[in-house]
Structure formats: C-alpha cells, structure tokens
Tab-separated table of C-alpha atoms in Angstrom:
chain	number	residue	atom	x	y	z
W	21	UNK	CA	11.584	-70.773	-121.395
W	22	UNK	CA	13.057	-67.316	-120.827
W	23	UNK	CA	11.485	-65.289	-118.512
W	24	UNK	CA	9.656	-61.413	-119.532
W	25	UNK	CA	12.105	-59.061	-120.687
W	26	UNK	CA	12.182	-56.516	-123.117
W	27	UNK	CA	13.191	-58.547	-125.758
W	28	UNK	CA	11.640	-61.967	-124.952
W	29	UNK	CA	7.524	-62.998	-123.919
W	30	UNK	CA	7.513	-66.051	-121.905
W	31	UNK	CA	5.082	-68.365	-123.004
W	32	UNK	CA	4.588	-71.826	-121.389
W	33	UNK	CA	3.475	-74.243	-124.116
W	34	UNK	CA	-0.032	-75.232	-122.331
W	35	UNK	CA	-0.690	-71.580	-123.423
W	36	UNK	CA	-0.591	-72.682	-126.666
W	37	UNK	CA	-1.597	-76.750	-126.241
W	38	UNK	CA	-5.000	-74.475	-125.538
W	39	UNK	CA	-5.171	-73.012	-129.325
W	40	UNK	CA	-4.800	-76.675	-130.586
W	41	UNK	CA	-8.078	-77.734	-128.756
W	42	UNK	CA	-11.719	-77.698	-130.557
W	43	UNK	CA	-13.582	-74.362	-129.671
W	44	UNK	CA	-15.706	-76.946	-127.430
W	45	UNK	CA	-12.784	-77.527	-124.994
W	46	UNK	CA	-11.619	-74.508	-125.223
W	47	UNK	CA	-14.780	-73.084	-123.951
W	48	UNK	CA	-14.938	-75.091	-120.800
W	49	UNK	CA	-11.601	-74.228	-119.205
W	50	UNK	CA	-12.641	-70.514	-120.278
W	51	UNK	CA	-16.125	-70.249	-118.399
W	52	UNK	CA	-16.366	-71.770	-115.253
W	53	UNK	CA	-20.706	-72.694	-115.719
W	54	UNK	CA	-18.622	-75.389	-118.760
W	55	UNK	CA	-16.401	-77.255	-116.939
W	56	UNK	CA	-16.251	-80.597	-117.282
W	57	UNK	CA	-17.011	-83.273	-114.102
W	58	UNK	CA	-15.521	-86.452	-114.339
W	59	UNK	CA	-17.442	-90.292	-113.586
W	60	UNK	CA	-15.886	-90.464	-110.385
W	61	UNK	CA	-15.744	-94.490	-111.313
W	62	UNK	CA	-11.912	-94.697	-109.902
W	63	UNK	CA	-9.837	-92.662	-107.804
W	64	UNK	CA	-6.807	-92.301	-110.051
W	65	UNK	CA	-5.443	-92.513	-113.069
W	66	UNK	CA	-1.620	-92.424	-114.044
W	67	UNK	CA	-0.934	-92.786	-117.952
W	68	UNK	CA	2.621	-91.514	-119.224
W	69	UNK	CA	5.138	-93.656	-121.012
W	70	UNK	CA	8.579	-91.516	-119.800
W	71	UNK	CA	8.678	-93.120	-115.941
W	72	UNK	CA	10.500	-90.601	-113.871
W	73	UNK	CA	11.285	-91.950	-111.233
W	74	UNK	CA	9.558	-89.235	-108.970
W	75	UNK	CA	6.149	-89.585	-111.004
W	76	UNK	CA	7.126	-93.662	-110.089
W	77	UNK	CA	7.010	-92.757	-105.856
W	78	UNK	CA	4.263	-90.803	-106.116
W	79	UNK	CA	2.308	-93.128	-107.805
W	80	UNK	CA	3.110	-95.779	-105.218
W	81	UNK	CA	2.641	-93.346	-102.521
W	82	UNK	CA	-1.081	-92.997	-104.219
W	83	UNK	CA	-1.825	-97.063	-104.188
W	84	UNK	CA	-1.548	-96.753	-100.435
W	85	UNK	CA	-4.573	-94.403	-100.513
W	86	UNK	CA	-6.958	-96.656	-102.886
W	87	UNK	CA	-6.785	-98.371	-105.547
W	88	UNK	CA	-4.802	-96.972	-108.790
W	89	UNK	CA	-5.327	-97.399	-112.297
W	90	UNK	CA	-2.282	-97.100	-114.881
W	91	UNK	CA	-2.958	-96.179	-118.429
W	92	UNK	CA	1.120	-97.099	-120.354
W	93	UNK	CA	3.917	-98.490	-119.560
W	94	UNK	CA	4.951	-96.504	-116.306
W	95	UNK	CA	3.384	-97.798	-113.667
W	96	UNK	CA	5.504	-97.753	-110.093
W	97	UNK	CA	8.381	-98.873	-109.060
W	98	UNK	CA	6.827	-101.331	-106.114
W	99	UNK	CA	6.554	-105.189	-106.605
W	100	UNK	CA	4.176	-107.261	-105.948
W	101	UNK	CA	0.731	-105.172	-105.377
W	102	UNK	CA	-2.525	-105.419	-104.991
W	103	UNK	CA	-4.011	-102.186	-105.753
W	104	UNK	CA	-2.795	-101.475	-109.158
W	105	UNK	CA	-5.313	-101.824	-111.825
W	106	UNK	CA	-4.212	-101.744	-115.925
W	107	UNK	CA	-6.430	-99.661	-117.438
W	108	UNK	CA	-6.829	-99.137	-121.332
W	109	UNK	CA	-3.931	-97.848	-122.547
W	110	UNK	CA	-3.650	-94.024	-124.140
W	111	UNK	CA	-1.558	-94.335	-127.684
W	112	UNK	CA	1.719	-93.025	-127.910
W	113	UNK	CA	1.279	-90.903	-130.608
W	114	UNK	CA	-2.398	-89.968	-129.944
W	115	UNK	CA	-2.084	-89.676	-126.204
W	116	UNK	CA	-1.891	-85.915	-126.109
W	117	UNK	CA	-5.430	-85.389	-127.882
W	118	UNK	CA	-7.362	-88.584	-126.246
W	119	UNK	CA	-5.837	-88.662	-122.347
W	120	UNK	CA	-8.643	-86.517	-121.774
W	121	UNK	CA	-10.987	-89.109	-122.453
W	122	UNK	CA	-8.857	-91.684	-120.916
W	123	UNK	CA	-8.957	-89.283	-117.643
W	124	UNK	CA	-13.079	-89.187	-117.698
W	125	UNK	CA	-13.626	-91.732	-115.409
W	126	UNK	CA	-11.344	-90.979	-112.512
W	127	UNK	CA	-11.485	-88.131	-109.663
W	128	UNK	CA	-8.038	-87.812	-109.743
W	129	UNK	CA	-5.349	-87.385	-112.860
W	130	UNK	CA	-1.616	-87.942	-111.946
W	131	UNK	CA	-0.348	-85.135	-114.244
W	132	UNK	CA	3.023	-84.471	-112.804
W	133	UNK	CA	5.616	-82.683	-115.531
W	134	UNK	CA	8.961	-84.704	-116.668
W	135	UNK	CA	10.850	-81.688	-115.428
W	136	UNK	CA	10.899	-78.744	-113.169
W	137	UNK	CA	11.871	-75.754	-115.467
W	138	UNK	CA	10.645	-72.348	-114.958
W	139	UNK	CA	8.001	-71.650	-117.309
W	140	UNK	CA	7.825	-75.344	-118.388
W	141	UNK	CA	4.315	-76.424	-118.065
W	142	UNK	CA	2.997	-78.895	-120.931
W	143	UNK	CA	-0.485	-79.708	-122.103
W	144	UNK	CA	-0.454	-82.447	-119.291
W	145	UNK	CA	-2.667	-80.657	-116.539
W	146	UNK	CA	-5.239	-78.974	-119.610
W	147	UNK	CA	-5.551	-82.893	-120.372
W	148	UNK	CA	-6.910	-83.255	-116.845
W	149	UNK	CA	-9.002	-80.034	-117.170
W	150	UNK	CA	-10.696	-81.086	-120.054
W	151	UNK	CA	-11.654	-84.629	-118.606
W	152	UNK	CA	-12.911	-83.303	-115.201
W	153	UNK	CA	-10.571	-85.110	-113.371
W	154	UNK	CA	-8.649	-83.070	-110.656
W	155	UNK	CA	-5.261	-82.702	-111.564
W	156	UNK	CA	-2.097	-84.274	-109.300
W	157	UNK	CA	0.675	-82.046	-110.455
W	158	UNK	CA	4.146	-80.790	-110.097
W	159	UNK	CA	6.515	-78.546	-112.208
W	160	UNK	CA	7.193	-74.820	-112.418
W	161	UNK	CA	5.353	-72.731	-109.361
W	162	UNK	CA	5.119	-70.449	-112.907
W	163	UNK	CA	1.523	-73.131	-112.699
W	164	UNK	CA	-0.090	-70.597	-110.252
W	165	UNK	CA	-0.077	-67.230	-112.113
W	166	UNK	CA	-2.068	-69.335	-114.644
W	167	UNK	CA	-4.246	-71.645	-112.652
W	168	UNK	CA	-6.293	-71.537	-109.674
W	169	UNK	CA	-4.711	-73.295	-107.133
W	170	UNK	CA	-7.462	-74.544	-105.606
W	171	UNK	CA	-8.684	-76.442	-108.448
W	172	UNK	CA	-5.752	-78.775	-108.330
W	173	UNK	CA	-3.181	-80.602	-106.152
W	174	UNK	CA	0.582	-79.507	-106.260
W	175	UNK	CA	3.100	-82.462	-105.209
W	176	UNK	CA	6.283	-81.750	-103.994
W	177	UNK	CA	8.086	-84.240	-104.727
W	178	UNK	CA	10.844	-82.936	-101.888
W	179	UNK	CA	7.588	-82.878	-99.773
W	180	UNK	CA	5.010	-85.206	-100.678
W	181	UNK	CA	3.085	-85.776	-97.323
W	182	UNK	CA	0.840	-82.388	-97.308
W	183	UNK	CA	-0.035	-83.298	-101.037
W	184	UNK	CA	-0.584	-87.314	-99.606
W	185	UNK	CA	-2.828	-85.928	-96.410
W	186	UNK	CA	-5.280	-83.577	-98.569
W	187	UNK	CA	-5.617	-86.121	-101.108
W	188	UNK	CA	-6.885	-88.561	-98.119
W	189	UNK	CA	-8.997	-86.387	-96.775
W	190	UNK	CA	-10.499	-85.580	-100.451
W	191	UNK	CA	-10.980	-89.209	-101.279
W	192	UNK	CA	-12.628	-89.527	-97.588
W	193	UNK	CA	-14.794	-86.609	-97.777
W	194	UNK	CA	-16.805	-86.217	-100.952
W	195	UNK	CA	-18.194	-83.241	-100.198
W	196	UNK	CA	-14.971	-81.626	-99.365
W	197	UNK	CA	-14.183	-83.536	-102.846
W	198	UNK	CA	-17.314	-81.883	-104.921
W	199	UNK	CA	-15.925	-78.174	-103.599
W	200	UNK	CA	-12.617	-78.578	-104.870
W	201	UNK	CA	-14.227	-80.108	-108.136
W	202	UNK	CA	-16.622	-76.425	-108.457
W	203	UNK	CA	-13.545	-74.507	-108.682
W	204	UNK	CA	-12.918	-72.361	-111.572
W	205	UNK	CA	-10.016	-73.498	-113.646
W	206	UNK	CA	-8.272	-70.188	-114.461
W	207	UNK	CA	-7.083	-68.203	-112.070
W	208	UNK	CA	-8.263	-64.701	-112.304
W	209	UNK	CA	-10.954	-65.559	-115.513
W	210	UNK	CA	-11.065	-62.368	-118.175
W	211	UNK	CA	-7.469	-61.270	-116.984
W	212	UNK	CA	-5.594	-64.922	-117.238
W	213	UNK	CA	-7.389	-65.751	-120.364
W	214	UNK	CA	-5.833	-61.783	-122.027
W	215	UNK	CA	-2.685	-62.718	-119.732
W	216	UNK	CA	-1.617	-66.030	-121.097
W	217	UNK	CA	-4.037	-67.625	-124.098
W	218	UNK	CA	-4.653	-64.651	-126.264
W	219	UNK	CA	-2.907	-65.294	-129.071
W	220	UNK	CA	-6.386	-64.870	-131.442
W	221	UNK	CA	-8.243	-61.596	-131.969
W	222	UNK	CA	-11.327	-63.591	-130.709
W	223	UNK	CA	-9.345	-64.638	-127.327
W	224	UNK	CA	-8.816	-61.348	-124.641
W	225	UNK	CA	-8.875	-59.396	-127.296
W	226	UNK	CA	-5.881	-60.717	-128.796
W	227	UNK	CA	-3.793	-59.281	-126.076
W	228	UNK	CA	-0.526	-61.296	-126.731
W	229	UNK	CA	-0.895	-61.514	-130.393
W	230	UNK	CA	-0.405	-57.558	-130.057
W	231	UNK	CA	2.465	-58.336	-127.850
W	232	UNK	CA	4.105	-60.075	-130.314
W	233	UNK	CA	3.365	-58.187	-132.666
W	234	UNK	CA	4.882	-55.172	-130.917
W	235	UNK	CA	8.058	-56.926	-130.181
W	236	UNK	CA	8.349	-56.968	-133.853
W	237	UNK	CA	7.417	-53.055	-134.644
W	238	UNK	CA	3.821	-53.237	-135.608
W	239	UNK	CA	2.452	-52.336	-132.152
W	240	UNK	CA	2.983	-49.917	-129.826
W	241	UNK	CA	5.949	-50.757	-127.511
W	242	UNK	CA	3.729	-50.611	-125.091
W	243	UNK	CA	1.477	-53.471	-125.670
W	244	UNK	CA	5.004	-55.672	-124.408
W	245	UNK	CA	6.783	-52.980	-122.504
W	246	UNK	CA	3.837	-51.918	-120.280
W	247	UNK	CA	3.203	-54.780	-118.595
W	248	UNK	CA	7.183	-55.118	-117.557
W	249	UNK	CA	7.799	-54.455	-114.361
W	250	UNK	CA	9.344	-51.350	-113.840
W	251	UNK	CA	9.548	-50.555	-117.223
W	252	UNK	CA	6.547	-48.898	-117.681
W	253	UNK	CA	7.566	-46.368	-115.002
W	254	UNK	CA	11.093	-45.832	-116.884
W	255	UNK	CA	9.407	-45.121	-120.506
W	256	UNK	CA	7.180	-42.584	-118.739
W	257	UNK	CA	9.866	-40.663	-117.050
C-alpha cells in the first residue's frame, strides 16, 4: 500500500478484515474486559496452505520448543519428526472466517504474513485475536502503530533467536504466559480504533470515513490533511 500523502490514505487490509467480522468479534478486539482467552490445550498451531519457506523454519524452529500442531498442507520443511501433530484442517476457501476457531485451543498462533510490504498486514493476526491465541507474527513494522506490541510475538525471520528465547520462557512460565495473554489488543484503545478501523459512523466516530470522504470534496480538507505531518503547519501559515 502507499503510504499517507495528500492524495492517498494508507489502509492495511486487517483495517478492513475488521468491518467483515460479526459486531461480537468486533467488540472483543475493541474493549480490552472482551477479549477472548484461548484452551491452552496445545502450544501451537500453524495452518496456512502458501508454505514460505521462512513460515517453514520457523515452524521447525517451534517443534524444538514443544510439540506443534499443523492445520493444511504447510507443515515444515524437516523430515522425520516426532513433535508434529496434524490437526483438523481449516478449508481453503473458508479458512479466513473459521481459523479463529481452529486457533481456540492453542496458546500460540503462527500468523506470520506471506510478505514483508509496508503497510501489508492481512486478516491473519485478527484471526489469532479473535481465538485468544497469542499471535507469532512477522510482516510490516507498520503492525505496531496498530497493535500493542506486547500482546504478540514479532519474528524476525533475519533474527529469529530473541523471538525463539521469549517464546521458551513463555511456554516455561505460565504466569509470565497469563500477563502477556491480559494485554490489550489495540494499541492506544479510543485513538487506534478512530486511527485505523473507523470506516462506520458508529466506529471513532467515523473518523476515516470523513477522511475519505474529504479526499473526495465532501469534507473539510482537513479531516485528511490535518493529520499529515507537516502539512497541517503549511495550510495554517
């Protein structure tokens, strides 16, 4: 996606993946006293049917932790294991609504994108929201203006240990576990909701719909322009 500008809104498509949702879900990644806690049955769960092969070495990288559960076709690129589980498998065309589900029973969610684009971030980490499952994710550092980074894991895939070390330590230490778990989701609550999901009157006031709508000359300029850095200043002078 193109980045803010005066003639372009950047808009990462979990922004809208959240519109899509039932007013239920959308509820609990909104207020923190709703969000969902996984089963903690499992320790992870890894269900996408495009194998990267850096999604592939982290999940291996993960079996050496405990055991892994794999929900499609992509599951590693080691031979011969022990500690890979098949779990049932999320349907290819229905995956995107029901991986939540799928993700219920498992403390962790291998989320990570199929690219690293700024401003790319896909429904795959709300999926792990939604099921309580903390998210194991990597893609566009655009993630942490939206999310609290707290709440989830970020693996660099150039630099997977730090990622590998605190997910030990969480799987060893379930208290440690149960604080990252109480997190909120968002991460500055009122403002990110206005900020990045408020494309509805009934969401943060409908902050972006006005946005777009002022990109297009039924708004003040200023609903877009204001917010642009530097811009603001300029239009005042």
């Amino acid at each position: 996606p193109n980045g803010d500008s005066p003639n372009s809104m950047m808009t990462p498509y979990v922004t809208m993946r959240f519109h899509i949702q039932p007013e239920r879900d959308k509820i609990k990644i909104s207020d923190h006293k709703l969000k969902p806690k996984n089963q903690q049955k499992h320790f992870l769960i890894y269900a996408a049917t495009n194998c990267r092969n850096y999604r592939e070495e982290a999940f291996d990288a993960l079996s050496d932790i405990n055991t892994v559960h794999q929900g499609g076709p992509c599951w590693g690129l080691k031979k011969n294991r022990t500690k890979v589980v098949s779990y049932r498998e999320m349907n290819r065309y229905d995956g995107a609504n029901n991986n939540h589900i799928l993700f219920s029973d498992f403390r962790f969610a291998l989320v990570m994108e199929n690219t690293n684009r700024h401003g790319y971030i896909s429904e795959k980490i709300l999926n792990a929201f939604n099921s309580g499952s903390i998210p194991i994710w990597y893609g566009s550092k655009v993630i942490f203006e939206i999310f609290n980074e707290r709440c989830f894991v970020y693996y660099d895939v150039k630099n997977p240990e730090p990622a590998l070390q605190y997910i030990r330590y969480l799987e060893s230490n379930r208290t440690a576990y149960n604080e990252v778990l109480e997190q909120p989701i968002l991460k500055h609550k009122t403002q990110s909701i206005a900020r990045w999901f408020s494309f509805n009157d009934d969401v943060g006031g409908g902050f972006l719909k006005k946005r777009v709508r002022s990109m297009m000359g039924y708004e003040s300029p200023m609903y877009h322009l204001g917010i642009l850095p530097g811009v603001r200043d300029t239009m005042v002078k």
